GROMACS .gro file of C-alpha atoms in nm:
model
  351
    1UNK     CA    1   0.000   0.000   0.000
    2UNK     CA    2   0.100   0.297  -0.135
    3UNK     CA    3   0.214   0.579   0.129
    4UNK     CA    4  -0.083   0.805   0.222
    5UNK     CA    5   0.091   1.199   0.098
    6UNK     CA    6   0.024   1.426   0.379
    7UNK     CA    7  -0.133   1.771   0.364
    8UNK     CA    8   0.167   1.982   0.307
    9UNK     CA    9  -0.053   2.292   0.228
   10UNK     CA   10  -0.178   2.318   0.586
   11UNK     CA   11   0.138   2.231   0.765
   12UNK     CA   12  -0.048   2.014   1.028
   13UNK     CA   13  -0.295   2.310   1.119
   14UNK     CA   14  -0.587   2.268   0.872
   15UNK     CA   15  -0.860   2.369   1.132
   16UNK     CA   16  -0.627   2.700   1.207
   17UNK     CA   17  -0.610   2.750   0.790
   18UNK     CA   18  -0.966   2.644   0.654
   19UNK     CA   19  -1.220   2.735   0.964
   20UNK     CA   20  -1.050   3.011   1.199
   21UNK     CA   21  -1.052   3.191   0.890
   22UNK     CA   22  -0.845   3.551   0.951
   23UNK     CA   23  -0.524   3.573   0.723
   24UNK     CA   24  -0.515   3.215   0.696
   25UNK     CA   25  -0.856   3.166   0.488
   26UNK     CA   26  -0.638   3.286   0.200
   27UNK     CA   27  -0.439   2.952   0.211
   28UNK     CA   28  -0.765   2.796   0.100
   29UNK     CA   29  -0.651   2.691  -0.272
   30UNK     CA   30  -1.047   2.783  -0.399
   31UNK     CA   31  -0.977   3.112  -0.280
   32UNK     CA   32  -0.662   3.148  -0.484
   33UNK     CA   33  -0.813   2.992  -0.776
   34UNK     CA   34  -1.122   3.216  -0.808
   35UNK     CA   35  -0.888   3.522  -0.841
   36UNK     CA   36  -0.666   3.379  -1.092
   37UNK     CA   37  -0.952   3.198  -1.266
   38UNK     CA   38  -1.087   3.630  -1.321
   39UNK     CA   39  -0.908   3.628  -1.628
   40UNK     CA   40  -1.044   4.009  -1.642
   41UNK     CA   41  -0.840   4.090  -1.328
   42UNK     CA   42  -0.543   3.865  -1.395
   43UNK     CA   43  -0.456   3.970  -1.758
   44UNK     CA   44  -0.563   4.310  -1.660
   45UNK     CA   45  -0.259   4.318  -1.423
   46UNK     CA   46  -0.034   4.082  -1.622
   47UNK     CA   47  -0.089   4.363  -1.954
   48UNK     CA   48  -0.041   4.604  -1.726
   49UNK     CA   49   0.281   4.505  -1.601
   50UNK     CA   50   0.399   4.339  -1.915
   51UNK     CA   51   0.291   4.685  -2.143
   52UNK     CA   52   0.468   4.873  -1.938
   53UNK     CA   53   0.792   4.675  -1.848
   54UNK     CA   54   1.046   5.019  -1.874
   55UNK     CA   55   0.889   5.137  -1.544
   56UNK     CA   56   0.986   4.778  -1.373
   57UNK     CA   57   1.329   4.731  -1.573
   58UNK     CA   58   1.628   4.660  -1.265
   59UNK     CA   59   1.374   4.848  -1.056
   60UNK     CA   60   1.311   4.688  -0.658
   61UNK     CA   61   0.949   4.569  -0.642
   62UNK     CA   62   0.710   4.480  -0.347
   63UNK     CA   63   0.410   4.264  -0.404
   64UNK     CA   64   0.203   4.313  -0.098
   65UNK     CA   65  -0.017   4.092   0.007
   66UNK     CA   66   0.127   3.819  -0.310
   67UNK     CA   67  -0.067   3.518  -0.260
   68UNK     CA   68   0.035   3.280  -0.477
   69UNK     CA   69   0.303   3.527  -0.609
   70UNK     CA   70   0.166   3.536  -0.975
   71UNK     CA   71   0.170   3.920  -0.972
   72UNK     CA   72   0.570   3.886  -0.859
   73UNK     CA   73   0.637   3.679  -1.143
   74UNK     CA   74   0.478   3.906  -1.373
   75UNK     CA   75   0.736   4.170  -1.223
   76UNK     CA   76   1.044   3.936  -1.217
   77UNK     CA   77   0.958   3.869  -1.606
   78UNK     CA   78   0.907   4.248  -1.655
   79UNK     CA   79   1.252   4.306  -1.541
   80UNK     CA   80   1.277   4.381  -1.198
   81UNK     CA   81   1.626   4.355  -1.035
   82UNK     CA   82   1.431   4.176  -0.753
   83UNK     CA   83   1.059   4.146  -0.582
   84UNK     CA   84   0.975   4.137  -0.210
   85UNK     CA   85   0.657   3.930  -0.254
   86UNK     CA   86   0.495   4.007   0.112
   87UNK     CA   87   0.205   3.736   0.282
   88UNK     CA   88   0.077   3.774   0.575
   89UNK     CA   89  -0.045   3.413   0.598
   90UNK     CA   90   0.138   3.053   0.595
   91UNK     CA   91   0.016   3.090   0.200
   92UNK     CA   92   0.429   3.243   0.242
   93UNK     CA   93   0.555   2.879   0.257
   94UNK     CA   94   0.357   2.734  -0.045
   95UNK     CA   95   0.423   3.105  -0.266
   96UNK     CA   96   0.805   3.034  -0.211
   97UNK     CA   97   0.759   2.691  -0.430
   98UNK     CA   98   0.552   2.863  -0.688
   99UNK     CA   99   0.818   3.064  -0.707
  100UNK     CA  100   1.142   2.811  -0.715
  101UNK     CA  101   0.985   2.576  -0.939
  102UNK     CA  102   0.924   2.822  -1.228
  103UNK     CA  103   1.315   2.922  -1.147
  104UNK     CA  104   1.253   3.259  -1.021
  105UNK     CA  105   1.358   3.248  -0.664
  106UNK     CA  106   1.709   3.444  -0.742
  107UNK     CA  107   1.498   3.722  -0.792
  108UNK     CA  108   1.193   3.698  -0.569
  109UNK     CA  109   1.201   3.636  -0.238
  110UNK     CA  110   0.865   3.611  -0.025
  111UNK     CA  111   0.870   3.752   0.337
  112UNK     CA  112   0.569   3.574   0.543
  113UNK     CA  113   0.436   3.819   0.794
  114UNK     CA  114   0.236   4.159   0.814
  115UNK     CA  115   0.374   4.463   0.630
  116UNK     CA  116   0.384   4.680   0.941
  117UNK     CA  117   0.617   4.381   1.153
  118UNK     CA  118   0.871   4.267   0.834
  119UNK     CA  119   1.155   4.370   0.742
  120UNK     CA  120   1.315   4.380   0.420
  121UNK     CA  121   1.661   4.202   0.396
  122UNK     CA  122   1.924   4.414   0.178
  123UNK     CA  123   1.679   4.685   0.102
  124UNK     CA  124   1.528   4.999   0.268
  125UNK     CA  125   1.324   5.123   0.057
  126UNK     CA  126   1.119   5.016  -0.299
  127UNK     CA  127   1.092   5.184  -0.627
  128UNK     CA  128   0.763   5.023  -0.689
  129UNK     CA  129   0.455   4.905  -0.444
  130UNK     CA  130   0.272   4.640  -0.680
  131UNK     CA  131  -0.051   4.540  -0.505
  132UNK     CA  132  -0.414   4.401  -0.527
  133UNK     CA  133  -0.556   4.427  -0.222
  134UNK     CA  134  -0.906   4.554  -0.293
  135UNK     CA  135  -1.200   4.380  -0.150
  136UNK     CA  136  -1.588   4.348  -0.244
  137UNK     CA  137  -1.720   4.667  -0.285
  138UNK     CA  138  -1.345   4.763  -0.272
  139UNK     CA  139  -1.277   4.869   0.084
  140UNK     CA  140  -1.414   4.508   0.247
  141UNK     CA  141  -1.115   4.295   0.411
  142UNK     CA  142  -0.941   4.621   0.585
  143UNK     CA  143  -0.642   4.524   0.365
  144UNK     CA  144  -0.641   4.872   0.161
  145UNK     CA  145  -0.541   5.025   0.553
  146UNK     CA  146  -0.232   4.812   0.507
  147UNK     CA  147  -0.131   4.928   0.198
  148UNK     CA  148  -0.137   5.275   0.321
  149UNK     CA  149   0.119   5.119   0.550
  150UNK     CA  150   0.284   5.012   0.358
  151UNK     CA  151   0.364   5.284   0.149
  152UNK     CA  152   0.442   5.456   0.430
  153UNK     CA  153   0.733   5.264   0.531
  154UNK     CA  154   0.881   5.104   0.244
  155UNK     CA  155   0.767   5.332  -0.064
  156UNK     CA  156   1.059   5.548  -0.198
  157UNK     CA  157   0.975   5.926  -0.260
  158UNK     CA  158   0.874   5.936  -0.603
  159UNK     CA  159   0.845   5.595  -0.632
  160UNK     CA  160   0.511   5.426  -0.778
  161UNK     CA  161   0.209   5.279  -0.633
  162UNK     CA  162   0.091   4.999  -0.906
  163UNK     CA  163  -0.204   5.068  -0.917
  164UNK     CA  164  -0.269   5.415  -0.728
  165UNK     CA  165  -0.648   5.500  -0.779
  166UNK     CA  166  -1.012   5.387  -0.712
  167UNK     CA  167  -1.291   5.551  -0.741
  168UNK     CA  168  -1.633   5.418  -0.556
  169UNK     CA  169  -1.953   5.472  -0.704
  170UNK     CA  170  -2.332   5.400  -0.640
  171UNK     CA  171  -2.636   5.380  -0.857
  172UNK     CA  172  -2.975   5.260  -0.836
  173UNK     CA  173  -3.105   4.963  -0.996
  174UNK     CA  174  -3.404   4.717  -1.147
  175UNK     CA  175  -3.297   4.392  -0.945
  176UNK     CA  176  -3.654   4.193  -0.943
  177UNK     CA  177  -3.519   3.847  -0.924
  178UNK     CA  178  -3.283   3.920  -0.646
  179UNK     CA  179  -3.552   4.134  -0.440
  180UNK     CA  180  -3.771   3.850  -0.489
  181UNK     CA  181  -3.529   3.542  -0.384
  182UNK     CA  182  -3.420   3.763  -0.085
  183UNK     CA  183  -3.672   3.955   0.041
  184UNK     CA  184  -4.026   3.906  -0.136
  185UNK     CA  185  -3.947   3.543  -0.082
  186UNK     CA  186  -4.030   3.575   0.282
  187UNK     CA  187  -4.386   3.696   0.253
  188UNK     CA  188  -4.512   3.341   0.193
  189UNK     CA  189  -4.277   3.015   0.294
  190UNK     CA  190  -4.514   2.721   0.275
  191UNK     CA  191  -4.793   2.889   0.407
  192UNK     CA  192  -4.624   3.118   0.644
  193UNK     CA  193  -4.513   3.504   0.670
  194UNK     CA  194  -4.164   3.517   0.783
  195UNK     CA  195  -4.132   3.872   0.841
  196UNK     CA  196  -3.790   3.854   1.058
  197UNK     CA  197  -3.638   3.679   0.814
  198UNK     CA  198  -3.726   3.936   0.568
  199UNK     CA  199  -3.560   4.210   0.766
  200UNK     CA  200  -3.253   4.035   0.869
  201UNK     CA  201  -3.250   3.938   0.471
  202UNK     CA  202  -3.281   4.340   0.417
  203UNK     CA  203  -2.959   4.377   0.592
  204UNK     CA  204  -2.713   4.225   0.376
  205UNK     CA  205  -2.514   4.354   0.113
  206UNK     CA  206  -2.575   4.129  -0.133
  207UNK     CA  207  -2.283   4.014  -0.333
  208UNK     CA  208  -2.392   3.924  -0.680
  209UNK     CA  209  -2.331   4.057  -1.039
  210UNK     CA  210  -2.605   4.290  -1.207
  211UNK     CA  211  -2.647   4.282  -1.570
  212UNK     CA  212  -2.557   4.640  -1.830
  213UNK     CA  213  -2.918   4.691  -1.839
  214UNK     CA  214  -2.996   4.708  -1.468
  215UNK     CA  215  -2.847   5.055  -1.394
  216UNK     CA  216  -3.164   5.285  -1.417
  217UNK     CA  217  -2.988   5.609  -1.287
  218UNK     CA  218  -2.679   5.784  -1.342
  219UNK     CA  219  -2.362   5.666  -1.134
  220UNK     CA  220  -2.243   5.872  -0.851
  221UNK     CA  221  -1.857   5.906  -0.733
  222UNK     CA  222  -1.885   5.826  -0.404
  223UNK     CA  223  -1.532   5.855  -0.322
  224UNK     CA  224  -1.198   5.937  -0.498
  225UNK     CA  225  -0.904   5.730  -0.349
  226UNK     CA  226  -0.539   5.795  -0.476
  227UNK     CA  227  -0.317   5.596  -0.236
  228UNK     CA  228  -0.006   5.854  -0.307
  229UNK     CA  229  -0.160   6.052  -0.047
  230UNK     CA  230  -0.438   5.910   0.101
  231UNK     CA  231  -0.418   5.847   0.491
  232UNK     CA  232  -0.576   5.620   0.685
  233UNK     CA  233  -0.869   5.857   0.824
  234UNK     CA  234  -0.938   5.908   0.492
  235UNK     CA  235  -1.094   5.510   0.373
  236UNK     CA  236  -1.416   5.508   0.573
  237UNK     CA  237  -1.681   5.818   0.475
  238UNK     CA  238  -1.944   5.951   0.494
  239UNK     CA  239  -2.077   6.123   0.139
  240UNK     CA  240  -2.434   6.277   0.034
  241UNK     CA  241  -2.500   6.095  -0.342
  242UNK     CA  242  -2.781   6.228  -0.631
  243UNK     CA  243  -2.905   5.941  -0.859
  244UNK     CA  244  -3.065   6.122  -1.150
  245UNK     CA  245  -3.337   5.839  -1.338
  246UNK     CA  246  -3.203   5.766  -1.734
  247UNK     CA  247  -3.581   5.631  -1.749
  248UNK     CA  248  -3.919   5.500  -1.638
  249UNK     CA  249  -3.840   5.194  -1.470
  250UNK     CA  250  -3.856   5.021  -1.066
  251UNK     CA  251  -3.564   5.060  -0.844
  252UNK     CA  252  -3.547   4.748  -0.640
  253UNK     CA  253  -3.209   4.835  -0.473
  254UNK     CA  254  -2.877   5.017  -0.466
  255UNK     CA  255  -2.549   4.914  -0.619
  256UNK     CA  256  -2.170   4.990  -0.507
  257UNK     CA  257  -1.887   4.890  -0.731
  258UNK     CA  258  -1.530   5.061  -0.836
  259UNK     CA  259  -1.258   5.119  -1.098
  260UNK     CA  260  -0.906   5.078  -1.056
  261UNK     CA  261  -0.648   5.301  -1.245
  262UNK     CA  262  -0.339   5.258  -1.270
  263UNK     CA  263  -0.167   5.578  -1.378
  264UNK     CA  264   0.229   5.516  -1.432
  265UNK     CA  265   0.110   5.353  -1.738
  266UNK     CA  266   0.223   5.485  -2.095
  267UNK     CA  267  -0.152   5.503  -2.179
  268UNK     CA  268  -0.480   5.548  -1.935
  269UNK     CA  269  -0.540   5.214  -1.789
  270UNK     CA  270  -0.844   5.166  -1.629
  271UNK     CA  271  -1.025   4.840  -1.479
  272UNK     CA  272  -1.414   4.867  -1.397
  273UNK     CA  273  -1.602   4.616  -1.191
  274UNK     CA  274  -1.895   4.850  -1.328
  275UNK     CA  275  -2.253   4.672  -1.434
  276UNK     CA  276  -2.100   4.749  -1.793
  277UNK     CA  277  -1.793   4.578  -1.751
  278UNK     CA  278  -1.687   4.225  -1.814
  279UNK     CA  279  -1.776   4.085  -1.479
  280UNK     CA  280  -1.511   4.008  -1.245
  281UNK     CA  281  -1.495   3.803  -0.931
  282UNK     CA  282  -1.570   4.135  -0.720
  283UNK     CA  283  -1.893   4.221  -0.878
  284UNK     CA  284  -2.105   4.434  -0.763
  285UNK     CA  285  -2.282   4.486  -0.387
  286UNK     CA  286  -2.660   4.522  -0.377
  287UNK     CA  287  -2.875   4.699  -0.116
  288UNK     CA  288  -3.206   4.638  -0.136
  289UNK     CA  289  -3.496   4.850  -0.071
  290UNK     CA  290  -3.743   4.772   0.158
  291UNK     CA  291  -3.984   4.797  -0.113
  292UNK     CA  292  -3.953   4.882  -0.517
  293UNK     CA  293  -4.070   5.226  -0.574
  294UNK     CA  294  -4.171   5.346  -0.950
  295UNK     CA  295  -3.936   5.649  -1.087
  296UNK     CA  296  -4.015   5.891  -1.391
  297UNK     CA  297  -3.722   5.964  -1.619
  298UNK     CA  298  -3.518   6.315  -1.510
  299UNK     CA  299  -3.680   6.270  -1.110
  300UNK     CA  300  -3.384   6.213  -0.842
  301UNK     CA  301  -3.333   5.993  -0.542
  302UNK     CA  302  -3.104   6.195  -0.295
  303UNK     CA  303  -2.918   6.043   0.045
  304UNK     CA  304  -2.623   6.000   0.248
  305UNK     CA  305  -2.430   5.683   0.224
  306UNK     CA  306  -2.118   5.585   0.498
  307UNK     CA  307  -1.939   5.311   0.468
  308UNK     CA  308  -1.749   5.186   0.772
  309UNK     CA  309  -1.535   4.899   0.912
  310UNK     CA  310  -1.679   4.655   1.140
  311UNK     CA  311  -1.535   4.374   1.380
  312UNK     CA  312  -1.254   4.451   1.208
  313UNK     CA  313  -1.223   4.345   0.834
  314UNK     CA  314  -1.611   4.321   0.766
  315UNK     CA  315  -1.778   4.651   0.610
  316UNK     CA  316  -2.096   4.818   0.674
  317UNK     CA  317  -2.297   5.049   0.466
  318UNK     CA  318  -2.531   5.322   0.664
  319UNK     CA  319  -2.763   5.445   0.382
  320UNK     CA  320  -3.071   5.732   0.451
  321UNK     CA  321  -3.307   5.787   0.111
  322UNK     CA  322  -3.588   6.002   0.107
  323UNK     CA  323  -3.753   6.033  -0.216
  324UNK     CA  324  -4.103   6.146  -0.308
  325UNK     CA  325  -4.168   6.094  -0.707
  326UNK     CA  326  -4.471   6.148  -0.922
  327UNK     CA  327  -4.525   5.755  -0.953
  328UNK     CA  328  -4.393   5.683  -0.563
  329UNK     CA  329  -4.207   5.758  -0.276
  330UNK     CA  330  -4.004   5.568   0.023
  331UNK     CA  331  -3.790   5.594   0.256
  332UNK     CA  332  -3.525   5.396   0.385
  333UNK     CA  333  -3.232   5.426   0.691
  334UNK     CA  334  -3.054   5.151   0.754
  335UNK     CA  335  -2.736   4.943   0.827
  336UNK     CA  336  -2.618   4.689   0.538
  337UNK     CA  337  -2.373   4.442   0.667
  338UNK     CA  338  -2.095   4.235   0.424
  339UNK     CA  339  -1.934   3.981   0.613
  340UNK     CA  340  -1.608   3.817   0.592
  341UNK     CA  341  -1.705   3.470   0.353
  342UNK     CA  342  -2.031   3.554   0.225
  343UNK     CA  343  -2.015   3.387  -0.171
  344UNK     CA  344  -2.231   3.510  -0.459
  345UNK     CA  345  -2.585   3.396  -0.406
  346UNK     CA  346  -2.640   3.369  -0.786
  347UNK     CA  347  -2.466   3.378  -1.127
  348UNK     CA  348  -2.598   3.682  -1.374
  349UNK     CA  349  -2.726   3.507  -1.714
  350UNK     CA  350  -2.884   3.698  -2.006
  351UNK     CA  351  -3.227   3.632  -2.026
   0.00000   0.00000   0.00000
């Protein structure tokens, strides 16, 4: 009988990798996967890198927060002089085989701890901070606090933050089928209301992807974020938004998604995880209303939306609308909650 292979991935503490989640739930190979299976977001950042390979040429590189350290390979092959790939989980230990097997450990080298404890051996400071930290609805996973961090300490003046810009926005949307599965579904389960279920239902931030045709307002910039000067007081907000209606339609709920710039490039370079976008694994977040209301084309729905950390690396989204149209009105004030391991509820498909 053949020798049963041991789990090398987990080094002997798969409860502490796969359940206690924290840093560790990135060791989880499914969650690697799904990010390199976005071919959107991975060729985004491999073109990126690879279009623009005089800014990395003999240049020092640090991938924070590398993963599997594809995005410090893409560097080594774009000519860096050498990569600090930087994990803060035990993912380190498996990255640093990725890495020697495809023969590019004389160049990268992967530091396993968090950015604001390691130290980097040989070096003070980087010409370039590569990076893809950004969560759902961008500023989930309190990872984008880190990179601020990060630049802090190890970022050279001058040098370049790859990429250095998002840009949050919000717009209403028709989202029938999802109001119905989440909340409408409620109203009759087998014969009974289910009313609490309904409202703790409300309270999510649904993580799903909305189709081009959903939008039925304008988008609003929520927030402008470029991480050469950002500070750390400056990722959580509080911002009044003005949806202006592109038509007669229902609004069933409110959508938050971003775009990612990255502007060292030679030419503007610019990913969307917009409803008009290729869909990537961030998609959108939904809040729903508590009921559809029934806009007229040109009428406006006008609030405050803050988004804020909580326990930690979850978000939460306070949102206060008051709108009074020709064809309806409501009101809403509440608290949406995303929490750390919530998956997509439902795939978008064309119908």
């Amino acid at each position: 009988m053949d020798k049963i292979i041991q789990n090398d991935f987990t080094y002997g503490e798969h409860d502490d990798h796969f359940f206690n989640q924290g840093f560790n739930a990135y060791c989880r190979p499914d969650i690697q996967q799904s990010m390199l299976e976005d071919e959107v977001r991975t060729c985004f950042y491999r073109d990126a890198i690879y279009n623009n390979k005089h800014l990395f040429e003999d240049k020092v590189v640090m991938d924070f927060g590398c993963g599997s350290g594809i995005l410090s390979m893409f560097a080594a092959k774009a000519g860096a002089k050498k990569v600090f790939g930087v994990e803060a989980s035990d993912l380190a230990k498996t990255t640093k085989k990725n890495v020697k097997k495809n023969g590019l450990d004389h160049i990268i080298t992967i530091l396993e701890g968090k950015v604001e404890e390691i130290e980097l051996p040989g070096e003070d400071k980087v010409d370039i901070l590569l990076s893809e930290v950004m969560g759902v609805g961008l500023i989930h996973e309190g990872t984008l606090q880190s990179l601020v961090i990060a630049r802090d300490r190890f970022l050279k003046p001058g040098g370049i933050l790859f990429p250095d810009k998002n840009t949050l926005y919000i717009c209403a949307i028709e989202d029938k089928k999802m109001h119905d599965k989440h909340v409408s579904y409620w109203k009759n389960v087998n014969g009974f209301e289910m009313k609490a279920m309904a409202e703790a239902s409300k309270a999510y931030a649904w993580h799903h992807p909305i189709g081009p045709q959903q939008p039925v307002t304008d988008y609003y910039t929520l927030r402008e974020y470029d991480w050469n000067t950002c500070r750390l007081d400056e990722i959580f907000f509080t911002s009044p938004f003005k949806l202006k209606c592109n038509r007669k339609d229902t609004v069933h709920s409110l959508a938050v998604f971003f775009d990612c710039e990255f502007s060292a490039c030679s030419t503007k370079t610019v990913l969307s995880t917009g409803p008009e976008a290729p869909m990537t694994h961030w998609m959108q977040l939904t809040c729903h209303l508590d009921e559809p209301v029934e806009v007229d084309k040109g009428e406006e729905l006008e609030g405050t939306f803050t988004a804020k950390a909580y326990n930690g690396r979850d978000l939460q989204f306070d949102i206060d609308l008051d709108f009074k149209g020709t064809l309806g009105s409501t009101k809403l004030s509440r608290e949406f909650y995303y929490y750390w391991g919530m998956n997509s509820q439902m795939q978008y498909k064309e119908d």
